[in-house]
JSON list of C-alpha atoms in Angstrom, two decimals:
[
{"chain": "S", "resi": 1108, "resn": "ALA", "atom": "CA", "xyz": [15.84, 62.79, -2.38]},
{"chain": "S", "resi": 1109, "resn": "GLN", "atom": "CA", "xyz": [13.68, 64.65, -4.83]},
{"chain": "S", "resi": 1110, "resn": "LYS", "atom": "CA", "xyz": [15.46, 65.83, -7.94]},
{"chain": "S", "resi": 1111, "resn": "ILE", "atom": "CA", "xyz": [14.78, 67.44, -11.29]},
{"chain": "S", "resi": 1112, "resn": "THR", "atom": "CA", "xyz": [17.14, 66.88, -14.21]},
{"chain": "S", "resi": 1113, "resn": "GLN", "atom": "CA", "xyz": [17.32, 68.75, -17.49]},
{"chain": "S", "resi": 1114, "resn": "THR", "atom": "CA", "xyz": [20.05, 67.20, -19.57]},
{"chain": "S", "resi": 1115, "resn": "GLN", "atom": "CA", "xyz": [20.02, 69.62, -22.51]},
{"chain": "S", "resi": 1116, "resn": "PRO", "atom": "CA", "xyz": [21.97, 72.79, -21.69]},
{"chain": "S", "resi": 1117, "resn": "GLY", "atom": "CA", "xyz": [21.16, 74.30, -25.06]},
{"chain": "S", "resi": 1118, "resn": "MET", "atom": "CA", "xyz": [19.00, 73.55, -28.09]},
{"chain": "S", "resi": 1119, "resn": "PHE", "atom": "CA", "xyz": [18.31, 75.03, -31.49]},
{"chain": "S", "resi": 1120, "resn": "VAL", "atom": "CA", "xyz": [15.09, 74.80, -33.48]},
{"chain": "S", "resi": 1121, "resn": "GLN", "atom": "CA", "xyz": [14.01, 76.22, -36.80]},
{"chain": "S", "resi": 1122, "resn": "GLU", "atom": "CA", "xyz": [11.16, 78.70, -36.73]},
{"chain": "S", "resi": 1123, "resn": "LYS", "atom": "CA", "xyz": [7.74, 77.05, -37.21]},
{"chain": "S", "resi": 1124, "resn": "GLU", "atom": "CA", "xyz": [9.03, 73.61, -36.23]},
{"chain": "S", "resi": 1125, "resn": "ALA", "atom": "CA", "xyz": [8.17, 71.75, -33.02]},
{"chain": "S", "resi": 1126, "resn": "VAL", "atom": "CA", "xyz": [10.72, 71.19, -30.27]},
{"chain": "S", "resi": 1127, "resn": "THR", "atom": "CA", "xyz": [10.83, 68.98, -27.18]},
{"chain": "S", "resi": 1128, "resn": "LEU", "atom": "CA", "xyz": [12.66, 69.99, -24.02]},
{"chain": "S", "resi": 1129, "resn": "ASP", "atom": "CA", "xyz": [13.49, 67.09, -21.74]},
{"chain": "S", "resi": 1130, "resn": "CYS", "atom": "CA", "xyz": [12.84, 66.86, -18.02]},
{"chain": "S", "resi": 1131, "resn": "THR", "atom": "CA", "xyz": [13.14, 63.88, -15.74]},
{"chain": "S", "resi": 1132, "resn": "TYR", "atom": "CA", "xyz": [12.32, 63.81, -12.07]},
{"chain": "S", "resi": 1133, "resn": "ASP", "atom": "CA", "xyz": [12.80, 61.62, -9.07]},
{"chain": "S", "resi": 1134, "resn": "THR", "atom": "CA", "xyz": [10.42, 61.38, -6.15]},
{"chain": "S", "resi": 1135, "resn": "SER", "atom": "CA", "xyz": [8.97, 58.72, -3.89]},
{"chain": "S", "resi": 1136, "resn": "ASP", "atom": "CA", "xyz": [5.86, 60.78, -3.19]},
{"chain": "S", "resi": 1137, "resn": "PRO", "atom": "CA", "xyz": [2.80, 59.55, -5.13]},
{"chain": "S", "resi": 1138, "resn": "SER", "atom": "CA", "xyz": [1.34, 63.07, -5.14]},
{"chain": "S", "resi": 1139, "resn": "TYR", "atom": "CA", "xyz": [3.35, 65.77, -6.86]},
{"chain": "S", "resi": 1140, "resn": "GLY", "atom": "CA", "xyz": [3.09, 68.56, -9.37]},
{"chain": "S", "resi": 1141, "resn": "LEU", "atom": "CA", "xyz": [5.28, 69.43, -12.32]},
{"chain": "S", "resi": 1142, "resn": "PHE", "atom": "CA", "xyz": [5.73, 72.90, -13.78]},
{"chain": "S", "resi": 1143, "resn": "TRP", "atom": "CA", "xyz": [7.48, 74.58, -16.67]},
{"chain": "S", "resi": 1144, "resn": "TYR", "atom": "CA", "xyz": [8.69, 78.16, -16.64]},
{"chain": "S", "resi": 1145, "resn": "LYS", "atom": "CA", "xyz": [10.13, 80.39, -19.36]},
{"chain": "S", "resi": 1146, "resn": "GLN", "atom": "CA", "xyz": [12.81, 82.98, -18.69]},
{"chain": "S", "resi": 1147, "resn": "PRO", "atom": "CA", "xyz": [13.46, 85.32, -21.62]},
{"chain": "S", "resi": 1148, "resn": "SER", "atom": "CA", "xyz": [16.59, 87.42, -21.83]},
{"chain": "S", "resi": 1149, "resn": "SER", "atom": "CA", "xyz": [14.80, 90.19, -19.93]},
{"chain": "S", "resi": 1150, "resn": "GLY", "atom": "CA", "xyz": [14.98, 87.96, -16.87]},
{"chain": "S", "resi": 1151, "resn": "GLU", "atom": "CA", "xyz": [11.43, 87.49, -15.64]},
{"chain": "S", "resi": 1152, "resn": "MET", "atom": "CA", "xyz": [10.11, 84.03, -14.80]},
{"chain": "S", "resi": 1153, "resn": "ILE", "atom": "CA", "xyz": [6.93, 83.18, -16.68]},
{"chain": "S", "resi": 1154, "resn": "PHE", "atom": "CA", "xyz": [4.75, 80.23, -15.68]},
{"chain": "S", "resi": 1155, "resn": "LEU", "atom": "CA", "xyz": [3.80, 78.12, -18.71]},
{"chain": "S", "resi": 1156, "resn": "ILE", "atom": "CA", "xyz": [2.11, 74.87, -17.79]},
{"chain": "S", "resi": 1157, "resn": "TYR", "atom": "CA", "xyz": [1.29, 72.49, -14.93]},
{"chain": "S", "resi": 1158, "resn": "GLN", "atom": "CA", "xyz": [0.79, 68.73, -14.68]},
{"chain": "S", "resi": 1159, "resn": "GLY", "atom": "CA", "xyz": [-0.50, 66.97, -11.59]},
{"chain": "S", "resi": 1160, "resn": "SER", "atom": "CA", "xyz": [0.68, 63.44, -10.88]},
{"chain": "S", "resi": 1161, "resn": "TYR", "atom": "CA", "xyz": [-2.88, 62.12, -10.86]},
{"chain": "S", "resi": 1162, "resn": "ASP", "atom": "CA", "xyz": [-3.96, 63.92, -14.02]},
{"chain": "S", "resi": 1163, "resn": "GLN", "atom": "CA", "xyz": [-5.03, 61.38, -16.61]},
{"chain": "S", "resi": 1164, "resn": "GLN", "atom": "CA", "xyz": [-4.37, 63.57, -19.61]},
{"chain": "S", "resi": 1165, "resn": "ASN", "atom": "CA", "xyz": [-1.34, 65.51, -20.68]},
{"chain": "S", "resi": 1166, "resn": "ALA", "atom": "CA", "xyz": [-1.60, 69.22, -19.95]},
{"chain": "S", "resi": 1167, "resn": "THR", "atom": "CA", "xyz": [-1.86, 71.68, -22.82]},
{"chain": "S", "resi": 1168, "resn": "GLU", "atom": "CA", "xyz": [-1.76, 75.47, -22.93]},
{"chain": "S", "resi": 1169, "resn": "GLY", "atom": "CA", "xyz": [-1.91, 76.92, -26.40]},
{"chain": "S", "resi": 1170, "resn": "ARG", "atom": "CA", "xyz": [1.28, 75.92, -28.23]},
{"chain": "S", "resi": 1171, "resn": "TYR", "atom": "CA", "xyz": [2.69, 74.29, -25.10]},
{"chain": "S", "resi": 1172, "resn": "SER", "atom": "CA", "xyz": [2.00, 70.72, -24.11]},
{"chain": "S", "resi": 1173, "resn": "LEU", "atom": "CA", "xyz": [3.52, 68.52, -21.46]},
{"chain": "S", "resi": 1174, "resn": "ASN", "atom": "CA", "xyz": [4.37, 64.97, -22.44]},
{"chain": "S", "resi": 1175, "resn": "PHE", "atom": "CA", "xyz": [3.89, 63.26, -19.09]},
{"chain": "S", "resi": 1176, "resn": "GLN", "atom": "CA", "xyz": [5.22, 59.70, -18.86]},
{"chain": "S", "resi": 1177, "resn": "LYS", "atom": "CA", "xyz": [4.75, 58.71, -15.26]},
{"chain": "S", "resi": 1178, "resn": "ALA", "atom": "CA", "xyz": [6.42, 55.31, -15.41]},
{"chain": "S", "resi": 1179, "resn": "ARG", "atom": "CA", "xyz": [9.51, 56.85, -16.95]},
{"chain": "S", "resi": 1180, "resn": "LYS", "atom": "CA", "xyz": [9.35, 59.84, -14.59]},
{"chain": "S", "resi": 1181, "resn": "SER", "atom": "CA", "xyz": [9.58, 62.28, -17.43]},
{"chain": "S", "resi": 1182, "resn": "ALA", "atom": "CA", "xyz": [7.72, 65.54, -18.05]},
{"chain": "S", "resi": 1183, "resn": "ASN", "atom": "CA", "xyz": [8.93, 66.88, -21.37]},
{"chain": "S", "resi": 1184, "resn": "LEU", "atom": "CA", "xyz": [7.75, 70.24, -22.69]},
{"chain": "S", "resi": 1185, "resn": "VAL", "atom": "CA", "xyz": [6.67, 70.31, -26.31]},
{"chain": "S", "resi": 1186, "resn": "ILE", "atom": "CA", "xyz": [6.47, 73.65, -28.09]},
{"chain": "S", "resi": 1187, "resn": "SER", "atom": "CA", "xyz": [4.67, 73.49, -31.40]},
{"chain": "S", "resi": 1188, "resn": "ALA", "atom": "CA", "xyz": [5.20, 75.91, -34.29]},
{"chain": "S", "resi": 1189, "resn": "SER", "atom": "CA", "xyz": [8.20, 77.64, -32.69]},
{"chain": "S", "resi": 1190, "resn": "GLN", "atom": "CA", "xyz": [8.38, 81.42, -32.89]},
{"chain": "S", "resi": 1191, "resn": "LEU", "atom": "CA", "xyz": [11.35, 83.74, -32.54]},
{"chain": "S", "resi": 1192, "resn": "GLY", "atom": "CA", "xyz": [9.88, 84.92, -29.25]},
{"chain": "S", "resi": 1193, "resn": "ASP", "atom": "CA", "xyz": [10.24, 81.42, -27.85]},
{"chain": "S", "resi": 1194, "resn": "SER", "atom": "CA", "xyz": [13.99, 81.94, -27.60]},
{"chain": "S", "resi": 1195, "resn": "ALA", "atom": "CA", "xyz": [14.60, 81.80, -23.86]},
{"chain": "S", "resi": 1196, "resn": "MET", "atom": "CA", "xyz": [15.73, 79.61, -21.00]},
{"chain": "S", "resi": 1197, "resn": "TYR", "atom": "CA", "xyz": [13.20, 77.02, -19.87]},
{"chain": "S", "resi": 1198, "resn": "PHE", "atom": "CA", "xyz": [13.02, 75.52, -16.40]},
{"chain": "S", "resi": 1199, "resn": "CYS", "atom": "CA", "xyz": [11.28, 72.39, -15.26]},
{"chain": "S", "resi": 1200, "resn": "ALA", "atom": "CA", "xyz": [10.19, 72.31, -11.62]},
{"chain": "S", "resi": 1201, "resn": "MET", "atom": "CA", "xyz": [8.51, 69.95, -9.19]},
{"chain": "S", "resi": 1202, "resn": "ARG", "atom": "CA", "xyz": [6.49, 70.69, -6.11]},
{"chain": "S", "resi": 1203, "resn": "GLU", "atom": "CA", "xyz": [8.31, 69.18, -3.17]},
{"chain": "S", "resi": 1204, "resn": "LYS", "atom": "CA", "xyz": [7.14, 66.38, -0.97]},
{"chain": "S", "resi": 1205, "resn": "GLY", "atom": "CA", "xyz": [4.88, 67.71, 1.75]},
{"chain": "S", "resi": 1206, "resn": "GLY", "atom": "CA", "xyz": [3.27, 69.88, -0.88]},
{"chain": "S", "resi": 1207, "resn": "ASN", "atom": "CA", "xyz": [1.42, 72.14, 1.55]},
{"chain": "S", "resi": 1208, "resn": "THR", "atom": "CA", "xyz": [4.41, 74.43, 1.69]},
{"chain": "S", "resi": 1209, "resn": "GLY", "atom": "CA", "xyz": [4.27, 74.95, -2.07]},
{"chain": "S", "resi": 1210, "resn": "LYS", "atom": "CA", "xyz": [8.03, 74.81, -2.41]},
{"chain": "S", "resi": 1211, "resn": "LEU", "atom": "CA", "xyz": [9.32, 74.08, -5.89]},
{"chain": "S", "resi": 1212, "resn": "ILE", "atom": "CA", "xyz": [12.64, 72.52, -6.81]},
{"chain": "S", "resi": 1213, "resn": "PHE", "atom": "CA", "xyz": [14.03, 73.48, -10.20]},
{"chain": "S", "resi": 1214, "resn": "GLY", "atom": "CA", "xyz": [16.16, 71.87, -12.86]},
{"chain": "S", "resi": 1215, "resn": "GLN", "atom": "CA", "xyz": [19.25, 73.56, -14.24]},
{"chain": "S", "resi": 1216, "resn": "GLY", "atom": "CA", "xyz": [17.42, 74.89, -17.27]},
{"chain": "S", "resi": 1217, "resn": "THR", "atom": "CA", "xyz": [17.63, 74.53, -21.06]},
{"chain": "S", "resi": 1218, "resn": "THR", "atom": "CA", "xyz": [18.42, 77.45, -23.34]},
{"chain": "S", "resi": 1219, "resn": "LEU", "atom": "CA", "xyz": [16.36, 77.36, -26.52]},
{"chain": "S", "resi": 1220, "resn": "GLN", "atom": "CA", "xyz": [17.28, 79.37, -29.58]},
{"chain": "S", "resi": 1221, "resn": "VAL", "atom": "CA", "xyz": [14.81, 79.66, -32.43]},
{"chain": "S", "resi": 1222, "resn": "LYS", "atom": "CA", "xyz": [16.41, 80.25, -35.82]},
{"chain": "S", "resi": 1223, "resn": "PRO", "atom": "CA", "xyz": [14.62, 82.26, -38.52]},
{"chain": "M", "resi": 443, "resn": "ASP", "atom": "CA", "xyz": [0.90, 92.74, -13.60]},
{"chain": "M", "resi": 444, "resn": "ALA", "atom": "CA", "xyz": [1.40, 89.85, -11.18]},
{"chain": "M", "resi": 445, "resn": "GLY", "atom": "CA", "xyz": [1.12, 92.07, -8.11]},
{"chain": "M", "resi": 446, "resn": "ILE", "atom": "CA", "xyz": [4.62, 91.48, -6.77]},
{"chain": "M", "resi": 447, "resn": "THR", "atom": "CA", "xyz": [7.55, 93.87, -6.78]},
{"chain": "M", "resi": 448, "resn": "GLN", "atom": "CA", "xyz": [11.14, 93.64, -5.61]},
{"chain": "M", "resi": 449, "resn": "SER", "atom": "CA", "xyz": [13.51, 96.37, -4.50]},
{"chain": "M", "resi": 450, "resn": "PRO", "atom": "CA", "xyz": [16.18, 97.26, -5.19]},
{"chain": "M", "resi": 451, "resn": "ARG", "atom": "CA", "xyz": [16.39, 95.78, -8.68]},
{"chain": "M", "resi": 452, "resn": "HIS", "atom": "CA", "xyz": [20.15, 96.22, -8.80]},
{"chain": "M", "resi": 453, "resn": "LYS", "atom": "CA", "xyz": [22.66, 96.61, -6.01]},
{"chain": "M", "resi": 454, "resn": "VAL", "atom": "CA", "xyz": [26.43, 96.62, -5.78]},
{"chain": "M", "resi": 455, "resn": "THR", "atom": "CA", "xyz": [27.92, 96.31, -2.33]},
{"chain": "M", "resi": 456, "resn": "GLU", "atom": "CA", "xyz": [31.15, 95.39, -0.61]},
{"chain": "M", "resi": 457, "resn": "THR", "atom": "CA", "xyz": [32.05, 92.26, 1.28]},
{"chain": "M", "resi": 458, "resn": "GLY", "atom": "CA", "xyz": [31.01, 92.44, 4.91]},
{"chain": "M", "resi": 459, "resn": "THR", "atom": "CA", "xyz": [28.21, 94.96, 4.52]},
{"chain": "M", "resi": 460, "resn": "PRO", "atom": "CA", "xyz": [24.59, 94.16, 5.39]},
{"chain": "M", "resi": 461, "resn": "VAL", "atom": "CA", "xyz": [22.05, 94.03, 2.59]},
{"chain": "M", "resi": 462, "resn": "THR", "atom": "CA", "xyz": [18.27, 93.84, 2.67]},
{"chain": "M", "resi": 463, "resn": "LEU", "atom": "CA", "xyz": [16.11, 92.96, -0.30]},
{"chain": "M", "resi": 464, "resn": "ARG", "atom": "CA", "xyz": [12.41, 93.72, -0.15]},
{"chain": "M", "resi": 465, "resn": "CYS", "atom": "CA", "xyz": [9.53, 91.83, -1.71]},
{"chain": "M", "resi": 466, "resn": "HIS", "atom": "CA", "xyz": [6.10, 93.43, -1.73]},
{"chain": "M", "resi": 467, "resn": "GLN", "atom": "CA", "xyz": [2.85, 91.79, -2.86]},
{"chain": "M", "resi": 468, "resn": "THR", "atom": "CA", "xyz": [-0.55, 93.38, -3.09]},
{"chain": "M", "resi": 469, "resn": "GLU", "atom": "CA", "xyz": [-2.87, 90.35, -3.22]},
{"chain": "M", "resi": 470, "resn": "ASN", "atom": "CA", "xyz": [-2.80, 89.00, 0.34]},
{"chain": "M", "resi": 471, "resn": "HIS", "atom": "CA", "xyz": [-1.04, 85.75, -0.53]},
{"chain": "M", "resi": 472, "resn": "ARG", "atom": "CA", "xyz": [-0.07, 83.59, 2.38]},
{"chain": "M", "resi": 473, "resn": "TYR", "atom": "CA", "xyz": [2.94, 81.75, 0.98]},
{"chain": "M", "resi": 474, "resn": "MET", "atom": "CA", "xyz": [6.03, 83.65, -0.17]},
{"chain": "M", "resi": 475, "resn": "TYR", "atom": "CA", "xyz": [9.48, 82.50, -1.20]},
{"chain": "M", "resi": 476, "resn": "TRP", "atom": "CA", "xyz": [13.00, 83.75, -1.82]},
{"chain": "M", "resi": 477, "resn": "TYR", "atom": "CA", "xyz": [15.12, 81.97, -4.44]},
{"chain": "M", "resi": 478, "resn": "ARG", "atom": "CA", "xyz": [18.53, 82.66, -5.85]},
{"chain": "M", "resi": 479, "resn": "GLN", "atom": "CA", "xyz": [19.51, 81.94, -9.44]},
{"chain": "M", "resi": 480, "resn": "ASP", "atom": "CA", "xyz": [23.05, 81.02, -10.43]},
{"chain": "M", "resi": 481, "resn": "PRO", "atom": "CA", "xyz": [24.38, 79.62, -13.71]},
{"chain": "M", "resi": 482, "resn": "GLY", "atom": "CA", "xyz": [24.27, 75.84, -13.76]},
{"chain": "M", "resi": 483, "resn": "HIS", "atom": "CA", "xyz": [22.08, 75.64, -10.65]},
{"chain": "M", "resi": 484, "resn": "GLY", "atom": "CA", "xyz": [18.69, 76.83, -11.78]},
{"chain": "M", "resi": 485, "resn": "LEU", "atom": "CA", "xyz": [16.76, 78.40, -8.90]},
{"chain": "M", "resi": 486, "resn": "ARG", "atom": "CA", "xyz": [17.43, 77.33, -5.35]},
{"chain": "M", "resi": 487, "resn": "LEU", "atom": "CA", "xyz": [15.19, 78.08, -2.39]},
{"chain": "M", "resi": 488, "resn": "ILE", "atom": "CA", "xyz": [16.69, 80.26, 0.36]},
{"chain": "M", "resi": 489, "resn": "HIS", "atom": "CA", "xyz": [13.77, 80.77, 2.75]},
{"chain": "M", "resi": 490, "resn": "TYR", "atom": "CA", "xyz": [10.01, 80.73, 2.57]},
{"chain": "M", "resi": 491, "resn": "SER", "atom": "CA", "xyz": [7.10, 82.02, 4.62]},
{"chain": "M", "resi": 492, "resn": "TYR", "atom": "CA", "xyz": [3.69, 80.51, 5.29]},
{"chain": "M", "resi": 493, "resn": "GLY", "atom": "CA", "xyz": [2.26, 83.48, 7.15]},
{"chain": "M", "resi": 494, "resn": "VAL", "atom": "CA", "xyz": [3.08, 86.54, 9.19]},
{"chain": "M", "resi": 495, "resn": "LYS", "atom": "CA", "xyz": [6.06, 85.74, 11.43]},
{"chain": "M", "resi": 496, "resn": "ASP", "atom": "CA", "xyz": [6.07, 82.14, 10.11]},
{"chain": "M", "resi": 497, "resn": "THR", "atom": "CA", "xyz": [9.19, 81.33, 8.12]},
{"chain": "M", "resi": 498, "resn": "ASP", "atom": "CA", "xyz": [11.38, 78.33, 7.43]},
{"chain": "M", "resi": 499, "resn": "LYS", "atom": "CA", "xyz": [14.67, 77.50, 5.79]},
{"chain": "M", "resi": 500, "resn": "GLY", "atom": "CA", "xyz": [15.19, 76.30, 2.28]},
{"chain": "M", "resi": 501, "resn": "GLU", "atom": "CA", "xyz": [18.02, 74.50, 0.56]},
{"chain": "M", "resi": 502, "resn": "VAL", "atom": "CA", "xyz": [20.60, 77.32, 0.70]},
{"chain": "M", "resi": 503, "resn": "SER", "atom": "CA", "xyz": [19.73, 79.32, 3.81]},
{"chain": "M", "resi": 504, "resn": "ASP", "atom": "CA", "xyz": [23.21, 79.77, 5.34]},
{"chain": "M", "resi": 505, "resn": "GLY", "atom": "CA", "xyz": [24.14, 83.45, 5.51]},
{"chain": "M", "resi": 506, "resn": "TYR", "atom": "CA", "xyz": [20.57, 84.64, 5.00]},
{"chain": "M", "resi": 507, "resn": "SER", "atom": "CA", "xyz": [17.72, 85.61, 7.28]},
{"chain": "M", "resi": 508, "resn": "VAL", "atom": "CA", "xyz": [14.17, 86.65, 6.52]},
{"chain": "M", "resi": 509, "resn": "SER", "atom": "CA", "xyz": [11.36, 88.50, 8.21]},
{"chain": "M", "resi": 510, "resn": "ARG", "atom": "CA", "xyz": [7.66, 88.85, 7.56]},
{"chain": "M", "resi": 511, "resn": "SER", "atom": "CA", "xyz": [5.98, 91.31, 9.88]},
{"chain": "M", "resi": 512, "resn": "LYS", "atom": "CA", "xyz": [3.14, 92.04, 7.45]},
{"chain": "M", "resi": 513, "resn": "THR", "atom": "CA", "xyz": [1.42, 89.82, 4.90]},
{"chain": "M", "resi": 514, "resn": "GLU", "atom": "CA", "xyz": [2.48, 92.02, 2.02]},
{"chain": "M", "resi": 515, "resn": "ASP", "atom": "CA", "xyz": [6.20, 92.29, 2.79]},
{"chain": "M", "resi": 516, "resn": "PHE", "atom": "CA", "xyz": [8.87, 89.59, 2.86]},
{"chain": "M", "resi": 517, "resn": "LEU", "atom": "CA", "xyz": [12.40, 90.78, 3.55]},
{"chain": "M", "resi": 518, "resn": "LEU", "atom": "CA", "xyz": [15.62, 88.93, 2.80]},
{"chain": "M", "resi": 519, "resn": "THR", "atom": "CA", "xyz": [18.71, 90.03, 4.76]},
{"chain": "M", "resi": 520, "resn": "LEU", "atom": "CA", "xyz": [22.34, 89.23, 4.20]},
{"chain": "M", "resi": 521, "resn": "GLU", "atom": "CA", "xyz": [23.88, 90.11, 7.56]},
{"chain": "M", "resi": 522, "resn": "SER", "atom": "CA", "xyz": [27.42, 90.28, 6.17]},
{"chain": "M", "resi": 523, "resn": "ALA", "atom": "CA", "xyz": [27.54, 89.90, 2.40]},
{"chain": "M", "resi": 524, "resn": "THR", "atom": "CA", "xyz": [30.14, 87.65, 0.79]},
{"chain": "M", "resi": 525, "resn": "SER", "atom": "CA", "xyz": [31.20, 87.32, -2.84]},
{"chain": "M", "resi": 526, "resn": "SER", "atom": "CA", "xyz": [29.50, 83.91, -3.00]},
{"chain": "M", "resi": 527, "resn": "GLN", "atom": "CA", "xyz": [26.19, 85.70, -2.50]},
{"chain": "M", "resi": 528, "resn": "THR", "atom": "CA", "xyz": [26.55, 87.51, -5.79]},
{"chain": "M", "resi": 529, "resn": "SER", "atom": "CA", "xyz": [23.46, 86.30, -7.58]},
{"chain": "M", "resi": 530, "resn": "VAL", "atom": "CA", "xyz": [20.05, 87.15, -8.93]},
{"chain": "M", "resi": 531, "resn": "TYR", "atom": "CA", "xyz": [17.40, 86.93, -6.23]},
{"chain": "M", "resi": 532, "resn": "PHE", "atom": "CA", "xyz": [13.77, 86.17, -6.98]},
{"chain": "M", "resi": 533, "resn": "CYS", "atom": "CA", "xyz": [10.81, 86.55, -4.71]},
{"chain": "M", "resi": 534, "resn": "ALA", "atom": "CA", "xyz": [7.60, 84.65, -5.41]},
{"chain": "M", "resi": 535, "resn": "PHE", "atom": "CA", "xyz": [4.15, 83.98, -4.05]},
{"chain": "M", "resi": 536, "resn": "ARG", "atom": "CA", "xyz": [2.05, 80.85, -4.45]},
{"chain": "M", "resi": 537, "resn": "GLY", "atom": "CA", "xyz": [-0.93, 81.03, -6.73]},
{"chain": "M", "resi": 538, "resn": "GLN", "atom": "CA", "xyz": [-4.36, 79.72, -5.80]},
{"chain": "M", "resi": 539, "resn": "ASN", "atom": "CA", "xyz": [-5.00, 77.55, -8.84]},
{"chain": "M", "resi": 540, "resn": "THR", "atom": "CA", "xyz": [-2.45, 74.79, -9.24]},
{"chain": "M", "resi": 541, "resn": "GLY", "atom": "CA", "xyz": [0.00, 76.17, -6.71]},
{"chain": "M", "resi": 542, "resn": "GLU", "atom": "CA", "xyz": [2.23, 77.68, -9.35]},
{"chain": "M", "resi": 543, "resn": "LEU", "atom": "CA", "xyz": [4.64, 80.32, -8.14]},
{"chain": "M", "resi": 544, "resn": "PHE", "atom": "CA", "xyz": [4.46, 83.87, -9.49]},
{"chain": "M", "resi": 545, "resn": "PHE", "atom": "CA", "xyz": [7.80, 85.61, -9.46]},
{"chain": "M", "resi": 546, "resn": "GLY", "atom": "CA", "xyz": [8.95, 89.17, -9.07]},
{"chain": "M", "resi": 547, "resn": "GLU", "atom": "CA", "xyz": [11.25, 90.76, -11.59]},
{"chain": "M", "resi": 548, "resn": "GLY", "atom": "CA", "xyz": [14.41, 89.73, -9.74]},
{"chain": "M", "resi": 549, "resn": "SER", "atom": "CA", "xyz": [17.10, 91.66, -7.88]},
{"chain": "M", "resi": 550, "resn": "ARG", "atom": "CA", "xyz": [20.65, 91.49, -9.16]},
{"chain": "M", "resi": 551, "resn": "LEU", "atom": "CA", "xyz": [23.14, 91.69, -6.29]},
{"chain": "M", "resi": 552, "resn": "THR", "atom": "CA", "xyz": [26.88, 92.05, -6.81]},
{"chain": "M", "resi": 553, "resn": "VAL", "atom": "CA", "xyz": [29.18, 91.69, -3.81]},
{"chain": "M", "resi": 554, "resn": "LEU", "atom": "CA", "xyz": [32.69, 93.00, -4.47]}
]
């Protein structure tokens, strides 16, 4: 069965430092997509970054990059130069097998706190 | 503005009463989804729709029904609410680019 695992319930990082949020996944489908979302304390879900299973390069979006290690089935989110506004919960997600439906399965989330 | 709104945003109800949550999108998206968010579980899919009158179950569909009579509206109904359905409910549509989901603001439901 497809599964997403985020093993870090909570993390701290000093402002201006980089931080890595871990995500591992399990699927037997050779074609899949991986996503990261941010949920600040206000509650909305904000899409951050996407990685396709056939993409040759790691995805980047501004200060966000996705460290995609296909053989290890990991899709870690790297946030560079952390800012106080990065304090939030972060969810890793994978597009399910039979991707035409667009359904995503989510990990349990990691709460990140940025210290000044 | 992602073009998707949910109503009501907050609701308190009693066990056994029916509840309907509404999701409205303005951009003619075909695929729409209802998720619930609970501590320790992330987001779990309740139902989804792939067109008008076309819906299917997700991971946690028991106790919920949905309807989509128009492209822009996707309704989630709890026929007889239970305390275990206390949660935050998110509606979403599928984007055109990489298939990312765009979420509404969420509806917080408390069943007493």
